[in-house]
């Protein structure tokens, strides 16, 4: 289980700034989650066949039908910034 010092270390690593009471609550919740994992590890799975996932992978797709489009004037009112008929967004990846 997670001790108070370990919890402070985890909060520091995750750059989370929480009050002491909230940190204790989070520690209790994390310990409860770890307790569930301990219960799972105690289950005897001898003779149980491994599986990749509990259900088969299936792509459920709908027909791609064009719908109504917003007029550019409405889009310009909704978007914080437009440039050349496109919505301009802040750069998320630095180009080197």
PDB file of N, CA and C in Angstrom:
ATOM      1  N   UNK A   1       0.833  -1.181   0.000  1.00  0.00           N
ATOM      2  CA  UNK A   1       0.000   0.000   0.000  1.00  0.00           C
ATOM      3  C   UNK A   1       0.881   1.249   0.000  1.00  0.00           C
ATOM      4  N   UNK A   2       0.319   2.340  -0.411  1.00  0.00           N
ATOM      5  CA  UNK A   2       1.057   3.594  -0.556  1.00  0.00           C
ATOM      6  C   UNK A   2       1.101   4.322   0.787  1.00  0.00           C
ATOM      7  N   UNK A   3       2.306   4.634   1.237  1.00  0.00           N
ATOM      8  CA  UNK A   3       2.492   5.403   2.472  1.00  0.00           C
ATOM      9  C   UNK A   3       2.427   6.894   2.151  1.00  0.00           C
ATOM     10  N   UNK A   4       2.326   7.724   3.187  1.00  0.00           N
ATOM     11  CA  UNK A   4       2.189   9.174   3.003  1.00  0.00           C
ATOM     12  C   UNK A   4       3.384   9.757   2.248  1.00  0.00           C
ATOM     13  N   UNK A   5       4.604   9.304   2.580  1.00  0.00           N
ATOM     14  CA  UNK A   5       5.802   9.822   1.906  1.00  0.00           C
ATOM     15  C   UNK A   5       5.794   9.451   0.425  1.00  0.00           C
ATOM     16  N   UNK A   6       5.370   8.224   0.119  1.00  0.00           N
ATOM     17  CA  UNK A   6       5.279   7.803  -1.282  1.00  0.00           C
ATOM     18  C   UNK A   6       4.243   8.632  -2.028  1.00  0.00           C
ATOM     19  N   UNK A   7       3.144   8.956  -1.356  1.00  0.00           N
ATOM     20  CA  UNK A   7       2.096   9.757  -1.987  1.00  0.00           C
ATOM     21  C   UNK A   7       2.616  11.149  -2.310  1.00  0.00           C
ATOM     22  N   UNK A   8       3.363  11.744  -1.375  1.00  0.00           N
ATOM     23  CA  UNK A   8       3.950  13.069  -1.643  1.00  0.00           C
ATOM     24  C   UNK A   8       4.887  12.990  -2.843  1.00  0.00           C
ATOM     25  N   UNK A   9       5.663  11.899  -2.920  1.00  0.00           N
ATOM     26  CA  UNK A   9       6.589  11.712  -4.042  1.00  0.00           C
ATOM     27  C   UNK A   9       5.823  11.576  -5.362  1.00  0.00           C
ATOM     28  N   UNK A  10       4.746  10.786  -5.358  1.00  0.00           N
ATOM     29  CA  UNK A  10       3.926  10.627  -6.566  1.00  0.00           C
ATOM     30  C   UNK A  10       3.308  11.955  -6.997  1.00  0.00           C
ATOM     31  N   UNK A  11       2.806  12.719  -6.028  1.00  0.00           N
ATOM     32  CA  UNK A  11       2.216  14.020  -6.353  1.00  0.00           C
ATOM     33  C   UNK A  11       3.267  14.962  -6.919  1.00  0.00           C
ATOM     34  N   UNK A  12       4.485  14.904  -6.377  1.00  0.00           N
ATOM     35  CA  UNK A  12       5.570  15.737  -6.885  1.00  0.00           C
ATOM     36  C   UNK A  12       5.930  15.334  -8.310  1.00  0.00           C
ATOM     37  N   UNK A  13       6.037  14.032  -8.564  1.00  0.00           N
ATOM     38  CA  UNK A  13       6.365  13.555  -9.911  1.00  0.00           C
ATOM     39  C   UNK A  13       5.299  13.943 -10.927  1.00  0.00           C
ATOM     40  N   UNK A  14       4.037  13.912 -10.491  1.00  0.00           N
ATOM     41  CA  UNK A  14       2.943  14.225 -11.410  1.00  0.00           C
ATOM     42  C   UNK A  14       2.663  15.721 -11.485  1.00  0.00           C
ATOM     43  N   UNK A  15       3.425  16.495 -10.721  1.00  0.00           N
ATOM     44  CA  UNK A  15       3.281  17.956 -10.712  1.00  0.00           C
ATOM     45  C   UNK A  15       1.883  18.389 -10.267  1.00  0.00           C
ATOM     46  N   UNK A  16       1.273  17.588  -9.383  1.00  0.00           N
ATOM     47  CA  UNK A  16      -0.046  17.934  -8.858  1.00  0.00           C
ATOM     48  C   UNK A  16       0.123  18.690  -7.550  1.00  0.00           C
ATOM     49  N   UNK A  17      -0.570  19.812  -7.443  1.00  0.00           N
ATOM     50  CA  UNK A  17      -0.531  20.620  -6.230  1.00  0.00           C
ATOM     51  C   UNK A  17      -1.866  20.455  -5.524  1.00  0.00           C
ATOM     52  N   UNK A  18      -1.889  19.620  -4.494  1.00  0.00           N
ATOM     53  CA  UNK A  18      -3.139  19.358  -3.783  1.00  0.00           C
ATOM     54  C   UNK A  18      -2.952  19.651  -2.300  1.00  0.00           C
ATOM     55  N   UNK A  19      -4.049  19.948  -1.646  1.00  0.00           N
ATOM     56  CA  UNK A  19      -4.034  20.184  -0.203  1.00  0.00           C
ATOM     57  C   UNK A  19      -3.760  18.865   0.521  1.00  0.00           C
ATOM     58  N   UNK A  20      -3.316  18.951   1.772  1.00  0.00           N
ATOM     59  CA  UNK A  20      -2.982  17.756   2.547  1.00  0.00           C
ATOM     60  C   UNK A  20      -4.183  16.826   2.686  1.00  0.00           C
ATOM     61  N   UNK A  21      -5.349  17.386   2.983  1.00  0.00           N
ATOM     62  CA  UNK A  21      -6.544  16.553   3.129  1.00  0.00           C
ATOM     63  C   UNK A  21      -6.906  15.844   1.844  1.00  0.00           C
ATOM     64  N   UNK A  22      -6.758  16.557   0.731  1.00  0.00           N
ATOM     65  CA  UNK A  22      -7.066  15.951  -0.569  1.00  0.00           C
ATOM     66  C   UNK A  22      -6.044  14.863  -0.898  1.00  0.00           C
ATOM     67  N   UNK A  23      -4.780  15.094  -0.524  1.00  0.00           N
ATOM     68  CA  UNK A  23      -3.743  14.087  -0.772  1.00  0.00           C
ATOM     69  C   UNK A  23      -4.048  12.812   0.006  1.00  0.00           C
ATOM     70  N   UNK A  24      -4.539  12.960   1.236  1.00  0.00           N
ATOM     71  CA  UNK A  24      -4.894  11.785   2.031  1.00  0.00           C
ATOM     72  C   UNK A  24      -6.075  11.042   1.409  1.00  0.00           C
ATOM     73  N   UNK A  25      -7.032  11.802   0.889  1.00  0.00           N
ATOM     74  CA  UNK A  25      -8.185  11.176   0.227  1.00  0.00           C
ATOM     75  C   UNK A  25      -7.727  10.413  -1.014  1.00  0.00           C
ATOM     76  N   UNK A  26      -6.857  11.047  -1.819  1.00  0.00           N
ATOM     77  CA  UNK A  26      -6.326  10.384  -3.015  1.00  0.00           C
ATOM     78  C   UNK A  26      -5.541   9.130  -2.640  1.00  0.00           C
ATOM     79  N   UNK A  27      -4.768   9.218  -1.557  1.00  0.00           N
ATOM     80  CA  UNK A  27      -3.988   8.061  -1.106  1.00  0.00           C
ATOM     81  C   UNK A  27      -4.918   6.910  -0.731  1.00  0.00           C
ATOM     82  N   UNK A  28      -6.009   7.231  -0.054  1.00  0.00           N
ATOM     83  CA  UNK A  28      -6.979   6.196   0.296  1.00  0.00           C
ATOM     84  C   UNK A  28      -7.603   5.565  -0.934  1.00  0.00           C
ATOM     85  N   UNK A  29      -7.932   6.396  -1.925  1.00  0.00           N
ATOM     86  CA  UNK A  29      -8.530   5.876  -3.157  1.00  0.00           C
ATOM     87  C   UNK A  29      -7.540   5.001  -3.921  1.00  0.00           C
ATOM     88  N   UNK A  30      -6.274   5.453  -3.997  1.00  0.00           N
ATOM     89  CA  UNK A  30      -5.255   4.643  -4.681  1.00  0.00           C
ATOM     90  C   UNK A  30      -5.036   3.319  -3.955  1.00  0.00           C
ATOM     91  N   UNK A  31      -5.017   3.355  -2.630  1.00  0.00           N
ATOM     92  CA  UNK A  31      -4.856   2.115  -1.867  1.00  0.00           C
ATOM     93  C   UNK A  31      -6.031   1.170  -2.097  1.00  0.00           C
ATOM     94  N   UNK A  32      -7.239   1.714  -2.235  1.00  0.00           N
ATOM     95  CA  UNK A  32      -8.403   0.869  -2.532  1.00  0.00           C
ATOM     96  C   UNK A  32      -8.250   0.214  -3.900  1.00  0.00           C
ATOM     97  N   UNK A  33      -7.779   0.978  -4.884  1.00  0.00           N
ATOM     98  CA  UNK A  33      -7.559   0.433  -6.232  1.00  0.00           C
ATOM     99  C   UNK A  33      -6.502  -0.667  -6.186  1.00  0.00           C
ATOM    100  N   UNK A  34      -5.399  -0.406  -5.461  1.00  0.00           N
ATOM    101  CA  UNK A  34      -4.354  -1.424  -5.339  1.00  0.00           C
ATOM    102  C   UNK A  34      -4.880  -2.667  -4.627  1.00  0.00           C
ATOM    103  N   UNK A  35      -5.793  -2.477  -3.688  1.00  0.00           N
ATOM    104  CA  UNK A  35      -6.413  -3.614  -3.009  1.00  0.00           C
ATOM    105  C   UNK A  35      -7.195  -4.483  -3.974  1.00  0.00           C
ATOM    106  N   UNK A  36      -7.873  -3.852  -4.929  1.00  0.00           N
ATOM    107  CA  UNK A  36      -8.599  -4.620  -5.949  1.00  0.00           C
ATOM    108  C   UNK A  36      -7.629  -5.455  -6.779  1.00  0.00           C
ATOM    109  N   UNK A  37      -6.475  -4.873  -7.103  1.00  0.00           N
ATOM    110  CA  UNK A  37      -5.488  -5.628  -7.872  1.00  0.00           C
ATOM    111  C   UNK A  37      -4.948  -6.806  -7.060  1.00  0.00           C
ATOM    112  N   UNK A  38      -4.773  -6.612  -5.755  1.00  0.00           N
ATOM    113  CA  UNK A  38      -4.327  -7.721  -4.913  1.00  0.00           C
ATOM    114  C   UNK A  38      -5.358  -8.848  -4.924  1.00  0.00           C
ATOM    115  N   UNK A  39      -6.633  -8.493  -4.903  1.00  0.00           N
ATOM    116  CA  UNK A  39      -7.686  -9.511  -4.970  1.00  0.00           C
ATOM    117  C   UNK A  39      -7.623 -10.262  -6.296  1.00  0.00           C
ATOM    118  N   UNK A  40      -7.392  -9.523  -7.381  1.00  0.00           N
ATOM    119  CA  UNK A  40      -7.301 -10.168  -8.699  1.00  0.00           C
ATOM    120  C   UNK A  40      -6.104 -11.104  -8.772  1.00  0.00           C
ATOM    121  N   UNK A  41      -4.983 -10.690  -8.178  1.00  0.00           N
ATOM    122  CA  UNK A  41      -3.787 -11.531  -8.212  1.00  0.00           C
ATOM    123  C   UNK A  41      -3.974 -12.806  -7.398  1.00  0.00           C
ATOM    124  N   UNK A  42      -4.874 -12.781  -6.426  1.00  0.00           N
ATOM    125  CA  UNK A  42      -5.115 -13.956  -5.583  1.00  0.00           C
ATOM    126  C   UNK A  42      -5.998 -14.995  -6.268  1.00  0.00           C
ATOM    127  N   UNK A  43      -6.621 -14.643  -7.377  1.00  0.00           N
ATOM    128  CA  UNK A  43      -7.515 -15.567  -8.074  1.00  0.00           C
ATOM    129  C   UNK A  43      -6.692 -16.651  -8.764  1.00  0.00           C
ATOM    130  N   UNK A  44      -7.106 -17.899  -8.597  1.00  0.00           N
ATOM    131  CA  UNK A  44      -6.431 -19.026  -9.238  1.00  0.00           C
ATOM    132  C   UNK A  44      -6.872 -19.088 -10.699  1.00  0.00           C
ATOM    133  N   UNK A  45      -5.938 -18.821 -11.593  1.00  0.00           N
ATOM    134  CA  UNK A  45      -6.255 -18.831 -13.024  1.00  0.00           C
ATOM    135  C   UNK A  45      -5.634 -20.032 -13.734  1.00  0.00           C
ATOM    136  N   UNK A  46      -5.203 -21.023 -12.971  1.00  0.00           N
ATOM    137  CA  UNK A  46      -4.631 -22.224 -13.585  1.00  0.00           C
ATOM    138  C   UNK A  46      -5.699 -22.881 -14.451  1.00  0.00           C
ATOM    139  N   UNK A  47      -5.328 -23.208 -15.660  1.00  0.00           N
ATOM    140  CA  UNK A  47      -6.260 -23.866 -16.567  1.00  0.00           C
ATOM    141  C   UNK A  47      -7.150 -22.915 -17.343  1.00  0.00           C
ATOM    142  N   UNK A  48      -7.008 -21.622 -17.097  1.00  0.00           N
ATOM    143  CA  UNK A  48      -7.810 -20.646 -17.842  1.00  0.00           C
ATOM    144  C   UNK A  48      -6.987 -20.189 -19.039  1.00  0.00           C
ATOM    145  N   UNK A  49      -7.565 -20.304 -20.212  1.00  0.00           N
ATOM    146  CA  UNK A  49      -6.857 -19.940 -21.437  1.00  0.00           C
ATOM    147  C   UNK A  49      -6.692 -18.423 -21.522  1.00  0.00           C
ATOM    148  N   UNK A  50      -5.484 -17.991 -21.907  1.00  0.00           N
ATOM    149  CA  UNK A  50      -5.225 -16.562 -22.086  1.00  0.00           C
ATOM    150  C   UNK A  50      -6.036 -16.027 -23.248  1.00  0.00           C
ATOM    151  N   UNK A  51      -6.382 -14.755 -23.158  1.00  0.00           N
ATOM    152  CA  UNK A  51      -7.052 -14.114 -24.289  1.00  0.00           C
ATOM    153  C   UNK A  51      -6.524 -12.693 -24.429  1.00  0.00           C
ATOM    154  N   UNK A  52      -6.497 -12.234 -25.658  1.00  0.00           N
ATOM    155  CA  UNK A  52      -6.005 -10.893 -25.941  1.00  0.00           C
ATOM    156  C   UNK A  52      -6.962  -9.819 -25.451  1.00  0.00           C
ATOM    157  N   UNK A  53      -8.252 -10.064 -25.653  1.00  0.00           N
ATOM    158  CA  UNK A  53      -9.291  -9.101 -25.257  1.00  0.00           C
ATOM    159  C   UNK A  53     -10.573  -9.863 -24.996  1.00  0.00           C
ATOM    160  N   UNK A  54     -11.455  -9.314 -24.174  1.00  0.00           N
ATOM    161  CA  UNK A  54     -12.660 -10.056 -23.805  1.00  0.00           C
ATOM    162  C   UNK A  54     -13.688 -10.204 -24.921  1.00  0.00           C
ATOM    163  N   UNK A  55     -13.646  -9.353 -25.913  1.00  0.00           N
ATOM    164  CA  UNK A  55     -14.589  -9.451 -27.033  1.00  0.00           C
ATOM    165  C   UNK A  55     -13.815  -9.347 -28.340  1.00  0.00           C
ATOM    166  N   UNK A  56     -14.391  -9.871 -29.401  1.00  0.00           N
ATOM    167  CA  UNK A  56     -13.738  -9.813 -30.711  1.00  0.00           C
ATOM    168  C   UNK A  56     -13.723  -8.375 -31.223  1.00  0.00           C
ATOM    169  N   UNK A  57     -12.667  -8.049 -31.946  1.00  0.00           N
ATOM    170  CA  UNK A  57     -12.581  -6.721 -32.546  1.00  0.00           C
ATOM    171  C   UNK A  57     -13.492  -6.652 -33.759  1.00  0.00           C
ATOM    172  N   UNK A  58     -14.377  -5.700 -33.758  1.00  0.00           N
ATOM    173  CA  UNK A  58     -15.295  -5.518 -34.875  1.00  0.00           C
ATOM    174  C   UNK A  58     -15.430  -4.026 -35.121  1.00  0.00           C
ATOM    175  N   UNK A  59     -15.263  -3.623 -36.355  1.00  0.00           N
ATOM    176  CA  UNK A  59     -15.492  -2.223 -36.701  1.00  0.00           C
ATOM    177  C   UNK A  59     -16.957  -2.037 -37.035  1.00  0.00           C
ATOM    178  N   UNK A  60     -17.602  -1.201 -36.270  1.00  0.00           N
ATOM    179  CA  UNK A  60     -19.000  -0.888 -36.535  1.00  0.00           C
ATOM    180  C   UNK A  60     -19.012   0.464 -37.224  1.00  0.00           C
ATOM    181  N   UNK A  61     -19.370   0.447 -38.485  1.00  0.00           N
ATOM    182  CA  UNK A  61     -19.346   1.687 -39.252  1.00  0.00           C
ATOM    183  C   UNK A  61     -20.716   1.982 -39.822  1.00  0.00           C
ATOM    184  N   UNK A  62     -21.007   3.234 -39.890  1.00  0.00           N
ATOM    185  CA  UNK A  62     -22.259   3.663 -40.508  1.00  0.00           C
ATOM    186  C   UNK A  62     -21.941   4.171 -41.904  1.00  0.00           C
ATOM    187  N   UNK A  63     -22.956   4.259 -42.723  1.00  0.00           N
ATOM    188  CA  UNK A  63     -22.768   4.823 -44.050  1.00  0.00           C
ATOM    189  C   UNK A  63     -22.346   6.278 -43.914  1.00  0.00           C
ATOM    190  N   UNK A  64     -21.390   6.673 -44.716  1.00  0.00           N
ATOM    191  CA  UNK A  64     -20.905   8.046 -44.696  1.00  0.00           C
ATOM    192  C   UNK A  64     -21.771   8.874 -45.630  1.00  0.00           C
ATOM    193  N   UNK A  65     -22.693   9.593 -45.051  1.00  0.00           N
ATOM    194  CA  UNK A  65     -23.588  10.430 -45.847  1.00  0.00           C
ATOM    195  C   UNK A  65     -23.321  11.892 -45.535  1.00  0.00           C
ATOM    196  N   UNK A  66     -23.163  12.703 -46.557  1.00  0.00           N
ATOM    197  CA  UNK A  66     -22.944  14.129 -46.292  1.00  0.00           C
ATOM    198  C   UNK A  66     -24.181  14.741 -45.648  1.00  0.00           C
ATOM    199  N   UNK A  67     -23.944  15.603 -44.688  1.00  0.00           N
ATOM    200  CA  UNK A  67     -25.045  16.292 -44.021  1.00  0.00           C
ATOM    201  C   UNK A  67     -24.994  17.775 -44.316  1.00  0.00           C
ATOM    202  N   UNK A  68     -25.805  18.495 -43.602  1.00  0.00           N
ATOM    203  CA  UNK A  68     -25.815  19.941 -43.790  1.00  0.00           C
ATOM    204  C   UNK A  68     -24.533  20.532 -43.229  1.00  0.00           C
ATOM    205  N   UNK A  69     -24.034  21.538 -43.917  1.00  0.00           N
ATOM    206  CA  UNK A  69     -22.833  22.224 -43.470  1.00  0.00           C
ATOM    207  C   UNK A  69     -23.209  23.590 -42.929  1.00  0.00           C
ATOM    208  N   UNK A  70     -22.418  24.043 -41.979  1.00  0.00           N
ATOM    209  CA  UNK A  70     -22.605  25.405 -41.489  1.00  0.00           C
ATOM    210  C   UNK A  70     -22.152  26.382 -42.559  1.00  0.00           C
ATOM    211  N   UNK A  71     -22.871  27.463 -42.724  1.00  0.00           N
ATOM    212  CA  UNK A  71     -22.363  28.492 -43.629  1.00  0.00           C
ATOM    213  C   UNK A  71     -21.093  29.110 -43.037  1.00  0.00           C
ATOM    214  N   UNK A  72     -20.198  29.551 -43.892  1.00  0.00           N
ATOM    215  CA  UNK A  72     -18.937  30.146 -43.442  1.00  0.00           C
ATOM    216  C   UNK A  72     -19.196  31.299 -42.482  1.00  0.00           C
ATOM    217  N   UNK A  73     -20.229  32.079 -42.718  1.00  0.00           N
ATOM    218  CA  UNK A  73     -20.521  33.216 -41.838  1.00  0.00           C
ATOM    219  C   UNK A  73     -20.811  32.736 -40.409  1.00  0.00           C
ATOM    220  N   UNK A  74     -21.533  31.625 -40.265  1.00  0.00           N
ATOM    221  CA  UNK A  74     -21.822  31.085 -38.933  1.00  0.00           C
ATOM    222  C   UNK A  74     -20.553  30.532 -38.297  1.00  0.00           C
ATOM    223  N   UNK A  75     -19.716  29.885 -39.103  1.00  0.00           N
ATOM    224  CA  UNK A  75     -18.462  29.342 -38.604  1.00  0.00           C
ATOM    225  C   UNK A  75     -17.548  30.457 -38.122  1.00  0.00           C
ATOM    226  N   UNK A  76     -17.507  31.554 -38.870  1.00  0.00           N
ATOM    227  CA  UNK A  76     -16.668  32.686 -38.476  1.00  0.00           C
ATOM    228  C   UNK A  76     -17.105  33.260 -37.135  1.00  0.00           C
ATOM    229  N   UNK A  77     -18.407  33.201 -36.838  1.00  0.00           N
ATOM    230  CA  UNK A  77     -18.898  33.706 -35.555  1.00  0.00           C
ATOM    231  C   UNK A  77     -18.533  32.754 -34.412  1.00  0.00           C
ATOM    232  N   UNK A  78     -18.440  31.469 -34.698  1.00  0.00           N
ATOM    233  CA  UNK A  78     -18.151  30.478 -33.666  1.00  0.00           C
ATOM    234  C   UNK A  78     -16.657  30.330 -33.386  1.00  0.00           C
ATOM    235  N   UNK A  79     -15.838  30.472 -34.414  1.00  0.00           N
ATOM    236  CA  UNK A  79     -14.401  30.234 -34.281  1.00  0.00           C
ATOM    237  C   UNK A  79     -13.713  31.437 -33.649  1.00  0.00           C
ATOM    238  N   UNK A  80     -12.738  31.189 -32.782  1.00  0.00           N
ATOM    239  CA  UNK A  80     -12.033  32.307 -32.169  1.00  0.00           C
ATOM    240  C   UNK A  80     -11.189  33.097 -33.169  1.00  0.00           C
ATOM    241  N   UNK A  81     -10.668  32.404 -34.197  1.00  0.00           N
ATOM    242  CA  UNK A  81      -9.835  33.093 -35.183  1.00  0.00           C
ATOM    243  C   UNK A  81      -9.922  32.345 -36.513  1.00  0.00           C
ATOM    244  N   UNK A  82     -10.067  33.100 -37.605  1.00  0.00           N
ATOM    245  CA  UNK A  82     -10.143  32.520 -38.950  1.00  0.00           C
ATOM    246  C   UNK A  82      -9.007  33.088 -39.791  1.00  0.00           C
ATOM    247  N   UNK A  83      -8.549  32.285 -40.753  1.00  0.00           N
ATOM    248  CA  UNK A  83      -7.531  32.751 -41.690  1.00  0.00           C
ATOM    249  C   UNK A  83      -7.746  32.035 -43.013  1.00  0.00           C
ATOM    250  N   UNK A  84      -8.068  32.783 -44.049  1.00  0.00           N
ATOM    251  CA  UNK A  84      -8.256  32.220 -45.381  1.00  0.00           C
ATOM    252  C   UNK A  84      -9.395  31.224 -45.460  1.00  0.00           C
ATOM    253  N   UNK A  85     -10.455  31.421 -44.688  1.00  0.00           N
ATOM    254  CA  UNK A  85     -11.588  30.512 -44.707  1.00  0.00           C
ATOM    255  C   UNK A  85     -11.411  29.278 -43.836  1.00  0.00           C
ATOM    256  N   UNK A  86     -10.317  29.215 -43.083  1.00  0.00           N
ATOM    257  CA  UNK A  86     -10.045  28.089 -42.195  1.00  0.00           C
ATOM    258  C   UNK A  86      -9.981  28.571 -40.750  1.00  0.00           C
ATOM    259  N   UNK A  87     -10.288  27.673 -39.821  1.00  0.00           N
ATOM    260  CA  UNK A  87     -10.154  28.003 -38.405  1.00  0.00           C
ATOM    261  C   UNK A  87      -8.675  27.946 -38.050  1.00  0.00           C
ATOM    262  N   UNK A  88      -8.176  29.005 -37.445  1.00  0.00           N
ATOM    263  CA  UNK A  88      -6.771  29.056 -37.047  1.00  0.00           C
ATOM    264  C   UNK A  88      -6.681  28.655 -35.577  1.00  0.00           C
ATOM    265  N   UNK A  89      -5.816  27.682 -35.294  1.00  0.00           N
ATOM    266  CA  UNK A  89      -5.637  27.195 -33.927  1.00  0.00           C
ATOM    267  C   UNK A  89      -4.177  27.384 -33.518  1.00  0.00           C
ATOM    268  N   UNK A  90      -3.904  27.412 -32.213  1.00  0.00           N
ATOM    269  CA  UNK A  90      -2.517  27.557 -31.768  1.00  0.00           C
ATOM    270  C   UNK A  90      -1.688  26.337 -32.160  1.00  0.00           C
ATOM    271  N   UNK A  91      -0.421  26.555 -32.387  1.00  0.00           N
ATOM    272  CA  UNK A  91       0.509  25.472 -32.706  1.00  0.00           C
ATOM    273  C   UNK A  91       0.600  24.541 -31.504  1.00  0.00           C
ATOM    274  N   UNK A  92       0.515  23.247 -31.744  1.00  0.00           N
ATOM    275  CA  UNK A  92       0.598  22.283 -30.644  1.00  0.00           C
ATOM    276  C   UNK A  92       1.912  21.512 -30.652  1.00  0.00           C
ATOM    277  N   UNK A  93       2.602  21.493 -31.770  1.00  0.00           N
ATOM    278  CA  UNK A  93       3.878  20.803 -31.871  1.00  0.00           C
ATOM    279  C   UNK A  93       4.886  21.791 -32.420  1.00  0.00           C
ATOM    280  N   UNK A  94       6.016  21.925 -31.727  1.00  0.00           N
ATOM    281  CA  UNK A  94       7.054  22.831 -32.200  1.00  0.00           C
ATOM    282  C   UNK A  94       7.772  22.218 -33.389  1.00  0.00           C
ATOM    283  N   UNK A  95       7.923  23.009 -34.441  1.00  0.00           N
ATOM    284  CA  UNK A  95       8.678  22.555 -35.612  1.00  0.00           C
ATOM    285  C   UNK A  95      10.144  22.871 -35.375  1.00  0.00           C
ATOM    286  N   UNK A  96      10.997  21.916 -35.703  1.00  0.00           N
ATOM    287  CA  UNK A  96      12.430  22.141 -35.494  1.00  0.00           C
ATOM    288  C   UNK A  96      13.128  22.314 -36.798  1.00  0.00           C
TER     289      UNK A  96
END
